[in-house]
CSV table of C-alpha atoms and ligand atoms in Angstrom, one decimal:
chain,number,residue,atom,x,y,z
A,1,MET,CA,13.3,31.7,19.5
A,2,GLU,CA,10.2,29.7,20.5
A,3,LYS,CA,10.6,26.2,21.6
A,4,LYS,CA,10.4,23.7,18.8
A,5,ILE,CA,7.1,21.7,18.6
A,6,TRP,CA,7.9,18.2,17.5
A,7,ALA,CA,5.2,16.3,15.6
A,8,ASN,CA,4.6,13.0,13.9
A,9,SER,CA,3.2,13.3,10.5
A,10,GLY,CA,0.4,11.2,9.0
A,11,ASP,CA,1.2,12.2,5.4
A,12,SER,CA,4.3,12.4,3.3
A,13,HIS,CA,5.5,11.2,-0.1
A,14,PHE,CA,8.7,9.6,-1.4
A,15,LEU,CA,9.8,10.4,-4.9
A,16,GLU,CA,11.1,7.2,-6.4
A,17,PRO,CA,13.6,7.3,-9.3
A,18,GLY,CA,11.5,7.9,-12.4
A,19,ASP,CA,12.9,4.7,-14.0
A,20,LEU,CA,12.6,2.6,-10.8
A,21,PHE,CA,10.7,-0.3,-12.4
A,22,GLN,CA,13.3,-0.6,-15.2
A,23,GLU,CA,15.8,-1.2,-12.4
A,24,ILE,CA,13.9,-3.7,-10.3
A,25,MET,CA,11.8,-5.8,-12.7
A,26,PRO,CA,12.4,-8.0,-15.7
A,27,PRO,CA,12.5,-5.8,-18.9
A,28,ALA,CA,9.4,-7.3,-20.5
A,29,LEU,CA,7.2,-6.3,-17.5
A,30,ALA,CA,9.2,-3.2,-16.5
A,31,GLU,CA,8.5,-1.5,-19.9
A,32,ARG,CA,4.8,-1.5,-19.1
A,33,MET,CA,5.1,-0.1,-15.6
A,34,PRO,CA,4.7,3.6,-14.8
A,35,ARG,CA,7.8,5.7,-15.8
A,36,SER,CA,7.9,9.4,-15.2
A,37,VAL,CA,9.8,11.8,-17.5
A,38,LYS,CA,10.0,15.3,-16.2
A,39,GLY,CA,10.5,17.8,-19.1
A,40,ASP,CA,12.1,21.2,-19.1
A,41,ASP,CA,8.8,22.6,-20.2
A,42,GLY,CA,7.3,22.3,-16.8
A,43,TRP,CA,5.3,19.2,-17.7
A,44,GLU,CA,5.7,15.6,-16.6
A,45,THR,CA,4.9,12.7,-18.9
A,46,VAL,CA,4.0,9.3,-17.3
A,47,TYR,CA,4.1,6.3,-19.5
A,48,ILE,CA,2.0,3.3,-18.3
A,49,ASP,CA,1.4,0.1,-20.2
A,50,GLY,CA,1.3,1.6,-23.7
A,51,GLU,CA,-0.4,4.8,-22.7
A,52,SER,CA,0.9,8.1,-21.7
A,53,LEU,CA,-0.4,10.9,-19.5
A,54,ARG,CA,0.8,14.5,-19.3
A,55,ARG,CA,0.4,16.7,-16.3
A,56,PRO,CA,1.9,20.0,-15.2
A,57,LEU,CA,4.6,19.8,-12.6
A,58,PRO,CA,4.0,21.8,-9.5
A,59,LYS,CA,5.2,25.4,-9.9
A,60,PRO,CA,6.9,27.5,-7.2
A,61,ILE,CA,4.5,30.0,-5.7
A,62,ARG,CA,5.1,33.6,-5.2
A,63,ASP,CA,5.5,35.5,-2.0
A,64,GLY,CA,2.1,37.1,-1.3
A,65,GLU,CA,-0.5,38.0,1.2
A,66,PHE,CA,-3.6,36.0,2.0
A,67,LYS,CA,-6.0,37.1,4.7
A,68,GLY,CA,-3.1,38.9,6.3
A,69,GLN,CA,-0.9,35.8,6.4
A,70,THR,CA,2.2,35.4,4.3
A,71,ILE,CA,2.2,32.5,1.9
A,72,GLU,CA,5.5,30.9,2.3
A,73,THR,CA,7.7,30.5,-0.7
A,74,LEU,CA,8.7,27.1,-2.0
A,75,SER,CA,11.3,27.8,-4.7
A,76,VAL,CA,12.7,24.3,-5.0
A,77,ARG,CA,11.6,20.8,-4.3
A,78,PRO,CA,12.7,19.9,-0.8
A,79,PRO,CA,16.1,18.1,-1.1
A,80,GLY,CA,15.1,14.9,0.7
A,81,ALA,CA,12.1,14.2,-1.6
A,82,GLY,CA,13.9,11.1,-3.0
A,83,ASP,CA,16.8,10.7,-0.6
A,84,VAL,CA,16.4,9.2,2.9
A,85,ALA,CA,19.5,10.6,4.5
A,86,GLN,CA,18.7,14.1,3.3
A,87,ARG,CA,15.0,13.6,4.1
A,88,VAL,CA,15.8,12.9,7.8
A,89,LYS,CA,17.8,16.1,7.9
A,90,ASP,CA,14.8,18.0,6.5
A,91,LEU,CA,12.5,16.3,9.0
A,92,ASP,CA,14.8,17.3,11.9
A,93,GLN,CA,14.8,20.9,10.6
A,94,GLU,CA,11.1,21.0,10.4
A,95,GLY,CA,10.4,19.2,13.7
A,96,ILE,CA,8.9,16.1,12.3
A,97,TRP,CA,9.8,12.9,14.0
A,98,GLY,CA,8.0,9.9,12.5
A,99,GLU,CA,6.1,10.0,9.3
A,100,VAL,CA,3.8,7.9,7.1
A,101,THR,CA,5.4,7.8,3.6
A,102,PHE,CA,3.3,7.2,0.5
A,103,PRO,CA,4.7,6.0,-2.8
A,104,SER,CA,4.6,8.3,-5.8
A,105,LEU,CA,4.8,5.8,-8.7
A,106,GLY,CA,2.5,3.5,-6.7
A,107,MET,CA,-0.2,6.2,-7.0
A,108,TRP,CA,-0.5,5.3,-10.7
A,109,ALA,CA,-1.4,1.7,-10.0
A,110,ASN,CA,-5.0,2.1,-11.0
A,111,TYR,CA,-4.0,2.8,-14.6
A,112,ILE,CA,-2.7,-0.8,-15.0
A,113,LYS,CA,-5.3,-3.2,-16.4
A,114,ASP,CA,-3.3,-6.5,-16.4
A,115,PRO,CA,-3.6,-8.5,-13.1
A,116,GLU,CA,-0.2,-10.2,-13.6
A,117,LEU,CA,1.5,-6.9,-14.3
A,118,ILE,CA,0.1,-5.2,-11.2
A,119,ARG,CA,0.8,-8.2,-9.0
A,120,GLU,CA,4.4,-8.3,-10.0
A,121,GLY,CA,4.8,-4.6,-10.1
A,122,THR,CA,3.5,-4.0,-6.6
A,123,LYS,CA,5.7,-6.8,-5.2
A,124,ALA,CA,8.7,-5.2,-6.7
A,125,LEU,CA,7.7,-1.7,-5.6
A,126,ASN,CA,6.9,-2.9,-2.0
A,127,ASP,CA,10.2,-4.8,-1.7
A,128,TRP,CA,12.1,-1.7,-2.9
A,129,ALA,CA,10.2,0.7,-0.5
A,130,MET,CA,10.8,-1.6,2.5
A,131,SER,CA,14.6,-1.8,1.9
A,132,GLU,CA,15.2,1.7,0.5
A,133,ILE,CA,12.8,3.8,2.6
A,134,GLN,CA,11.7,2.1,5.8
A,135,HIS,CA,14.8,0.0,6.5
A,136,LYS,CA,17.0,3.1,6.0
A,137,ALA,CA,15.3,5.0,8.8
A,138,PRO,CA,13.1,2.5,10.7
A,139,LYS,CA,12.6,4.8,13.7
A,140,ARG,CA,11.3,7.6,11.5
A,141,LEU,CA,9.7,6.4,8.2
A,142,ILE,CA,6.7,4.1,7.8
A,143,ALA,CA,6.5,2.9,4.2
A,144,THR,CA,3.0,2.1,2.9
A,145,ALA,CA,2.5,-0.9,0.7
A,146,THR,CA,0.8,-0.5,-2.7
A,147,LEU,CA,-1.8,-3.3,-3.2
A,148,PRO,CA,-2.7,-5.1,-6.4
A,149,LEU,CA,-6.5,-4.6,-6.6
A,150,LEU,CA,-7.5,-6.3,-9.8
A,151,ASP,CA,-7.8,-9.8,-8.2
A,152,VAL,CA,-8.9,-10.1,-4.6
A,153,GLN,CA,-6.8,-13.3,-4.0
A,154,ASP,CA,-3.7,-11.3,-5.1
A,155,THR,CA,-4.7,-8.5,-2.8
A,156,VAL,CA,-5.0,-10.8,0.2
A,157,ALA,CA,-1.7,-12.5,-0.7
A,158,GLU,CA,0.2,-9.2,-0.9
A,159,VAL,CA,-1.3,-8.0,2.4
A,160,HIS,CA,0.1,-11.1,4.2
A,161,ARG,CA,3.4,-10.9,2.3
A,162,VAL,CA,4.0,-7.2,3.2
A,163,ALA,CA,2.9,-7.8,6.8
A,164,ALA,CA,5.5,-10.5,7.1
A,165,ASN,CA,8.1,-8.2,5.5
A,166,GLY,CA,7.8,-5.5,8.2
A,167,TYR,CA,5.1,-3.2,6.8
A,168,TYR,CA,2.8,-1.4,9.3
A,169,ALA,CA,0.4,0.1,6.7
A,170,VAL,CA,-1.1,-0.6,3.3
A,171,PHE,CA,-2.3,2.1,0.8
A,172,ILE,CA,-5.4,2.1,-1.3
A,173,PRO,CA,-6.7,4.9,-3.5
A,174,THR,CA,-10.0,6.5,-2.8
A,175,VAL,CA,-11.5,4.5,-5.7
A,176,PRO,CA,-10.8,1.0,-6.8
A,177,PRO,CA,-9.5,0.4,-10.3
A,178,PRO,CA,-12.0,0.7,-13.2
A,179,GLY,CA,-14.3,-2.3,-13.4
A,180,ARG,CA,-13.9,-3.3,-9.7
A,181,PRO,CA,-16.8,-2.7,-7.2
A,182,THR,CA,-16.7,0.3,-4.9
A,183,TRP,CA,-15.4,-0.1,-1.3
A,184,ASN,CA,-18.9,-0.8,0.2
A,185,SER,CA,-19.0,-4.1,-1.7
A,186,GLU,CA,-18.7,-7.3,0.3
A,187,GLU,CA,-16.4,-8.6,-2.4
A,188,TRP,CA,-13.6,-6.7,-0.6
A,189,ASP,CA,-14.2,-8.5,2.7
A,190,PRO,CA,-11.3,-10.9,2.4
A,191,VAL,CA,-9.0,-7.9,2.0
A,192,TRP,CA,-10.4,-6.1,5.1
A,193,ARG,CA,-10.2,-9.4,7.0
A,194,ALA,CA,-6.5,-9.9,6.0
A,195,ILE,CA,-5.6,-6.3,7.0
A,196,GLU,CA,-7.4,-6.7,10.3
A,197,GLU,CA,-5.8,-10.0,11.0
A,198,THR,CA,-2.3,-8.7,10.3
A,199,GLY,CA,-2.8,-5.6,12.3
A,200,LEU,CA,-1.9,-3.3,9.4
A,201,ILE,CA,-3.4,0.2,9.1
A,202,LEU,CA,-5.5,0.8,6.0
A,203,SER,CA,-4.3,4.2,4.7
A,204,ILE,CA,-6.2,6.1,2.1
A,205,HIS,CA,-4.7,9.1,0.5
A,206,ILE,CA,-6.9,11.8,-1.0
A,207,GLY,CA,-6.5,12.9,-4.6
A,208,THR,CA,-6.2,9.4,-5.9
A,209,ASP,CA,-9.6,9.3,-7.8
A,210,GLY,CA,-8.0,9.6,-11.2
A,211,GLU,CA,-9.0,12.7,-13.1
A,212,THR,CA,-7.3,15.8,-11.5
A,213,VAL,CA,-8.6,18.5,-13.8
A,214,MET,CA,-12.4,18.8,-13.5
A,215,TYR,CA,-12.8,22.5,-13.8
A,216,ARG,CA,-11.2,25.1,-16.1
A,217,GLY,CA,-11.7,28.8,-16.1
A,218,PRO,CA,-12.5,31.1,-13.1
A,219,GLY,CA,-11.7,29.5,-9.8
A,220,GLY,CA,-10.3,26.3,-11.4
A,221,ALA,CA,-7.3,26.0,-9.1
A,222,VAL,CA,-9.3,26.2,-6.0
A,223,LEU,CA,-12.2,24.0,-7.3
A,224,ASN,CA,-9.8,21.3,-8.5
A,225,PHE,CA,-8.0,21.3,-5.2
A,226,ASN,CA,-11.4,20.9,-3.4
A,227,GLU,CA,-12.3,18.0,-5.7
A,228,THR,CA,-9.2,16.1,-4.5
A,229,THR,CA,-10.7,16.2,-1.0
A,230,TYR,CA,-14.0,14.5,-1.4
A,231,GLY,CA,-12.7,11.1,-2.4
A,232,GLY,CA,-11.5,10.4,1.1
A,233,GLN,CA,-14.9,11.2,2.5
A,234,ARG,CA,-16.6,8.9,-0.1
A,235,ALA,CA,-14.3,6.0,0.7
A,236,THR,CA,-14.9,6.4,4.4
A,237,ALA,CA,-18.6,6.5,3.9
A,238,GLN,CA,-18.5,3.4,1.8
A,239,LEU,CA,-16.5,1.4,4.4
A,240,ILE,CA,-19.0,2.4,7.1
A,241,ALA,CA,-22.3,2.2,5.3
A,242,GLY,CA,-21.4,-1.1,3.6
A,243,GLY,CA,-20.6,-2.6,7.0
A,244,ALA,CA,-16.9,-3.2,6.7
A,245,LEU,CA,-15.9,-1.3,9.8
A,246,ASP,CA,-18.7,-3.1,11.7
A,247,ARG,CA,-17.7,-6.6,10.5
A,248,TYR,CA,-14.0,-5.8,11.2
A,249,PRO,CA,-14.0,-3.8,14.4
A,250,ASN,CA,-10.3,-3.8,14.7
A,251,LEU,CA,-9.7,-2.4,11.2
A,252,ARG,CA,-8.4,1.2,11.5
A,253,ILE,CA,-8.2,3.5,8.6
A,254,LEU,CA,-6.1,6.7,8.1
A,255,VAL,CA,-7.4,9.2,5.6
A,256,SER,CA,-4.4,11.4,4.8
A,257,GLU,CA,-4.3,15.0,3.7
A,258,GLY,CA,-8.1,15.5,3.6
A,259,GLY,CA,-8.5,17.7,6.7
A,260,ALA,CA,-10.2,16.9,9.9
A,261,ALA,CA,-13.6,18.6,10.5
A,262,TRP,CA,-15.3,16.7,7.7
A,263,ALA,CA,-15.2,13.5,9.8
A,264,PRO,CA,-17.7,14.4,12.5
A,265,PHE,CA,-19.8,16.3,9.8
A,266,LEU,CA,-19.9,13.2,7.6
A,267,GLY,CA,-20.9,11.2,10.7
A,268,ASP,CA,-23.9,13.5,11.3
A,269,ARG,CA,-25.0,13.2,7.7
A,270,MET,CA,-24.7,9.4,7.8
A,271,ASN,CA,-26.6,9.2,11.1
A,272,GLU,CA,-29.4,11.3,9.7
A,273,ALA,CA,-29.8,9.0,6.7
A,274,TYR,CA,-29.4,5.9,8.9
A,275,ARG,CA,-32.1,7.1,11.3
A,276,GLN,CA,-34.6,9.0,9.1
A,277,HIS,CA,-34.4,6.5,6.2
A,278,SER,CA,-34.2,3.4,8.3
A,279,MET,CA,-36.8,1.6,6.3
A,280,PHE,CA,-34.4,1.6,3.3
A,281,VAL,CA,-31.2,1.1,5.1
A,282,ARG,CA,-29.2,-2.2,4.7
A,283,PRO,CA,-27.1,-3.6,6.2
A,284,VAL,CA,-28.3,-2.8,9.7
A,285,LEU,CA,-25.2,-1.8,11.7
A,286,SER,CA,-24.5,-2.6,15.3
A,287,MET,CA,-24.3,1.2,16.1
A,288,PRO,CA,-24.9,4.5,14.4
A,289,PRO,CA,-22.5,5.3,11.5
A,290,LYS,CA,-20.9,8.2,13.3
A,291,GLU,CA,-19.6,6.0,16.1
A,292,PHE,CA,-17.5,4.0,13.6
A,293,ILE,CA,-15.8,7.3,12.6
A,294,TYR,CA,-15.0,8.0,16.2
A,295,ARG,CA,-13.8,4.5,16.8
A,296,GLN,CA,-11.9,3.5,13.7
A,297,VAL,CA,-11.3,6.5,11.4
A,298,TYR,CA,-8.2,8.7,11.7
A,299,VAL,CA,-7.5,11.8,9.6
A,300,SER,CA,-4.5,14.0,8.9
A,301,PHE,CA,-4.5,17.7,8.0
A,302,GLN,CA,-1.8,20.4,7.3
A,303,HIS,CA,-3.0,23.9,7.8
A,304,ASP,CA,-6.7,23.6,8.7
A,305,GLU,CA,-7.6,26.1,11.4
A,306,THR,CA,-10.7,24.0,12.2
A,307,ALA,CA,-8.7,20.9,13.1
A,308,VAL,CA,-8.0,21.9,16.7
A,309,GLN,CA,-11.7,22.7,17.2
A,310,THR,CA,-12.6,19.2,15.9
A,311,VAL,CA,-10.9,17.8,18.9
A,312,LEU,CA,-11.9,20.5,21.4
A,313,GLY,CA,-15.4,21.2,20.3
A,314,MET,CA,-16.6,17.9,18.7
A,315,ASN,CA,-14.6,15.5,20.9
A,316,TYR,CA,-13.3,13.7,17.8
A,317,ARG,CA,-9.9,12.7,18.9
A,318,ASN,CA,-8.5,10.8,15.9
A,319,VAL,CA,-7.0,14.0,14.4
A,320,MET,CA,-3.3,14.1,13.5
A,321,PHE,CA,-1.0,16.6,11.9
A,322,GLY,CA,0.5,15.7,8.5
A,323,SER,CA,3.2,17.8,6.9
A,324,ASP,CA,2.6,16.4,3.4
A,325,TYR,CA,6.3,16.6,2.7
A,326,PRO,CA,7.5,17.4,0.0
A,327,HIS,CA,4.3,18.6,-1.7
A,328,LEU,CA,3.3,22.2,-2.4
A,329,GLU,CA,0.3,22.1,-0.2
A,330,GLY,CA,2.4,20.8,2.7
A,331,THR,CA,4.3,22.7,5.4
A,332,TYR,CA,7.9,22.3,4.3
A,333,GLY,CA,9.8,25.4,5.1
A,334,HIS,CA,7.2,26.7,7.6
A,335,THR,CA,6.2,23.7,9.7
A,336,GLN,CA,7.2,25.3,13.0
A,337,LYS,CA,5.3,28.6,12.1
A,338,THR,CA,2.2,26.6,11.3
A,339,LEU,CA,2.4,24.5,14.4
A,340,HIS,CA,2.9,27.5,16.7
A,341,GLU,CA,0.0,29.3,15.0
A,342,LEU,CA,-2.3,26.3,15.3
A,343,PHE,CA,-1.5,25.6,19.0
A,344,GLU,CA,-1.1,29.1,20.5
A,345,GLY,CA,-3.0,29.1,23.7
A,346,VAL,CA,-4.3,25.6,23.2
A,347,ASP,CA,-4.3,23.1,26.1
A,348,PRO,CA,-1.0,21.2,25.9
A,349,ALA,CA,-2.8,17.9,26.2
A,350,VAL,CA,-4.8,18.7,23.1
A,351,ARG,CA,-1.7,19.8,21.3
A,352,HIS,CA,0.0,16.5,22.2
A,353,ARG,CA,-3.0,14.5,21.0
A,354,ILE,CA,-2.9,16.1,17.6
A,355,THR,CA,0.9,16.3,17.1
A,356,VAL,CA,1.8,12.9,18.7
A,357,GLY,CA,-0.9,10.9,20.4
A,358,ALA,CA,-3.3,10.1,17.6
A,359,PHE,CA,-0.4,9.0,15.4
A,360,LEU,CA,0.9,6.7,18.2
A,361,ASP,CA,-2.6,5.0,18.4
A,362,LEU,CA,-1.8,3.6,15.0
A,363,PHE,CA,2.0,3.4,15.0
A,364,PRO,CA,3.1,3.0,18.6
A,365,HIS,CA,6.6,1.8,17.6
A,366,ILE,CA,7.6,5.3,16.5
A,367,GLY,CA,7.2,6.6,20.0
A,368,GLU,CA,7.3,10.1,21.5
A,369,PRO,CA,9.5,12.5,19.5
A,370,PRO,CA,12.7,12.8,21.7
A,371,GLY,CA,12.9,16.5,21.1
A,372,ASN,CA,9.7,17.1,23.0
A,373,ALA,CA,11.3,15.8,26.2
A,374,ALA,CA,14.3,18.2,26.0
B,1,LIG,MN1,0.0,13.9,0.9
């Protein structure tokens, strides 16, 4: 039996009760908030403010071979998806110590068009997640606060409110709600300023751009999965090119689930544009775009074989593992196998940087996984 490699995880999800808002909000508002009904037919229906969306529930995958590697079977949703006590047992089994925990219902926030509804709904969700997720396992779980993004004053107020209530991170989707300016706009500056002032981490989870099915037909599954990746890169580019990471040098962002090697690559592309098209470029930045990525942008990956080389070969050190618990593209059930394959023969200091160190740059209170000292 190989020694367990303990890691902190920059990416996980908590499955709230499907009728959570009905329990924590006044009925007149609650009935317009997202409510998930999972059917026996393999589909989920989400009701939001008079509209409904249907999407297929993740299916178990079959045992199979891919490039000589066995694809692990996930026959059931991990037991701790919606239960903190069970979740911590799952994490212990997998060798995950601390983890960043994203909401599930909060991911639907961009579908709400009423500023009052989103303001009250995010408050209720954030209070619930603090008491029912983070407070239940404060040494392990970092809840991420969902922000109301329809009115900047509400956004700023909620940033200050959640910071005072014990949050370490806020969550924004890769795109703002419909009708709001993209993340490169100076209209968002009061939000970035508030996040920087409070010392919160700005976390962006990929796959939150809205439409999830862009392709049908041959290759659709792979093409649609790829599409979920690009939004994190676009959001990062917007925050740098628009000058936000320059104006707020202590603002640090975490792009979860989107892999690692894209970050230096994107930096090269941005530097080329910034240098070769300098006559068109505004705002002028205090340093080349790529340097903001190396200074302020952190990324998480699950299986990417290129992630280790991103640290070793490109000296981009803000790379952290993320198990994406309990999702299908995560490592539940085979986390140790994945970690041992990734780090076989790799300098222990580099392994430590990716499994622990980069995470602790952002969330030092979580600390070194005790299991690594044993
Ligand atoms: Mn994830």
